[in-house]
């Protein structure tokens, strides 16, 4: 706790504790020798000037010169030691008007102590009012009340003005109980309250919705034979609106009109805001028109809430029109109006327009608030426009705004969305170093980012780091982890995390249970999923339709369709309605198990029940028809879904292409490829693989016919790899023939697929072919090639691509550094490892992530503990901050090797 001044002359006033006012003696003692001399010199010179009877100190050039050096601690000391109270009071007022200077609380304490000691209560009352108005927060306000109570016991009684000032300030900080105490003191001290006193108290209570207590105060108005005014009634309207009792609010409104009190803009604004809060936007707009008709000019605050409310219900055009209307009336939008419009337009998909408004704001000289920045950054990140979000973020920081947790969480979410978990972790480092402190949302977003990229170990390490940093995981943390591990087939780990959640006192919710049930079902462990469903129900957690859908999916894949049907009946009994996913899951199971005719029965049944089929429904049926050799019927179904406004995706087209390839109708399959590309649907490696299969079959058929004609057995003279590249070239030629020219995306998709399959020779040939055609591989393709080369220990080729990427300014992810370091290590090129590692440290990374990815998952898995420790020392020598938890993980992994 901080202390008030402890003046020698005024010790009889007692000592009060305050957290931001150190004692002057303590302030002085904390200065070093040079500062003490400077402090004493300023005090001595100013005191000398103030004491000189022959000098008009207010016009003194020497004092004017010294005044720029004056700080509150100097003023507080001068007030305490100077002999002439009148002079020191005038100096107190004079210095407060200097543009470079502002009193702090210790100055007011010194001045009040001095005046009360000298029993100069009139000027003391004025200084007291200034002190009350100076309060900047609730803590200061509470202390001032205590301090002033002490002074009142020393003879400084309150005037009506100072009491009213106190009430207004208490209302500003929402200190209702303190305001009630002050009000009671007014009523019991014989001070005659004014209408302002009553109105202030009524307003304080009504802001908190305490209307009954406010009505009691209103009775005091009548007792004093005063009349309520527009402020009184407007406060009561506000109180009822805060309680969401609009009927009562309108009764007060009608009463004030009957009493001859004309409502003003604040009255109408309060009602309009109340209507908007309750979703009654049209009525609010009606009141806005009414006040205009009555000649009451709306303020910017009157317009802002309706603008926000219109945006919230998807009526953005009306919101924009309303802003245009207010400007025509000469009412310029303020920051809040712009922010409301920006928020509404962003969330309704009009992000470009919202950004335009943001720039318009800046051009008009309106400074955005943190809410404005957060809305834009959040929406830009959600739209994966992370570069634009960071540009706004940098502008914000450059202009003195301090990002809060919402800002940082939005940026981390955006980075994770685009797969840049490394930059997201760098932002976490900044948050841990300088703030704001990460929240459970921050960690959950990062954990999900790791899980999406398949970095399960790092996700768990981050969970440990989260706990170690004092942030408690919640149900959503575990839901993400359980779901992520299930998707990667790590059911034992998922179950262990589920049990850990329970052990930590968290009750699994519907999402947690469903995540594990879904994972078990997808892995074919349907009986375990059913057992967990029973446990879920017994624990009092009701399964949702998603829970049942997960099990139905598992049962359908195992052709346990009768059980799936029984579960559907159970859904109906529990009061849930089967949704499109329920039906589509059953349809998919039937189609994959030769029951397409039964699948169509369910398809027609869901339509009869007004459950509209989605893309997945049609894709499953198309797959089933193609599987049964009915590709023409499948294509007819494709046309039907297009007529219903559903756009086929690559899964739908690939199934259909595969169906025609199976029927040896390769020309028609390529025709479908052309249609697919024309409609903006990019083929994937699986699509091209199906067509390559068809070309392979066609090649074999032609070769077989030639062999029969020559009565010889066909034998390929080329290697399998040569044939594969020839087929790739044939695929590209056939695409050109049908007017579907291969582009960068085509080549990159093929190269990435070949790299993942370890076919580096074919990938190399295709890259060469690609360059000859004037196309350049993307960074993703180059990274994939580096990994492929590293697996095959072709380190010169890998390093050549890596160096090229660095020269282009590309920042490879840590996984690329891991692949290169481990492969170089296997080739005993240790000097290159050290150089590469040191170069990597020269860029911005999260130090914990470096240890996790490079040292633990890289070198220690290669059993290179000595090199691992060497590189750890390099990190430490470069002051890379590594968390204690990461050291613990590293030590644990090292001990496993020693064992």
PDB file of C-alpha atoms in Angstrom, residues 107 172 216-217 460 587 605 700:
ATOM      1  CA  UNK A 107      -0.245  17.882  -4.000  1.00  0.00           C
ATOM      2  CA  UNK A 172     -19.065   8.194 -12.636  1.00  0.00           C
ATOM      3  CA  UNK A 216     -37.873   6.726  -2.844  1.00  0.00           C
ATOM      4  CA  UNK A 217     -35.424   9.539  -3.648  1.00  0.00           C
ATOM      5  CA  UNK A 460       0.605 -31.785 -25.599  1.00  0.00           C
ATOM      6  CA  UNK A 587     -26.770 -43.319 -47.162  1.00  0.00           C
ATOM      7  CA  UNK A 605     -37.597 -40.459 -47.204  1.00  0.00           C
ATOM      8  CA  UNK A 700      -1.988 -51.886 -71.588  1.00  0.00           C
TER       9      UNK A 700
END
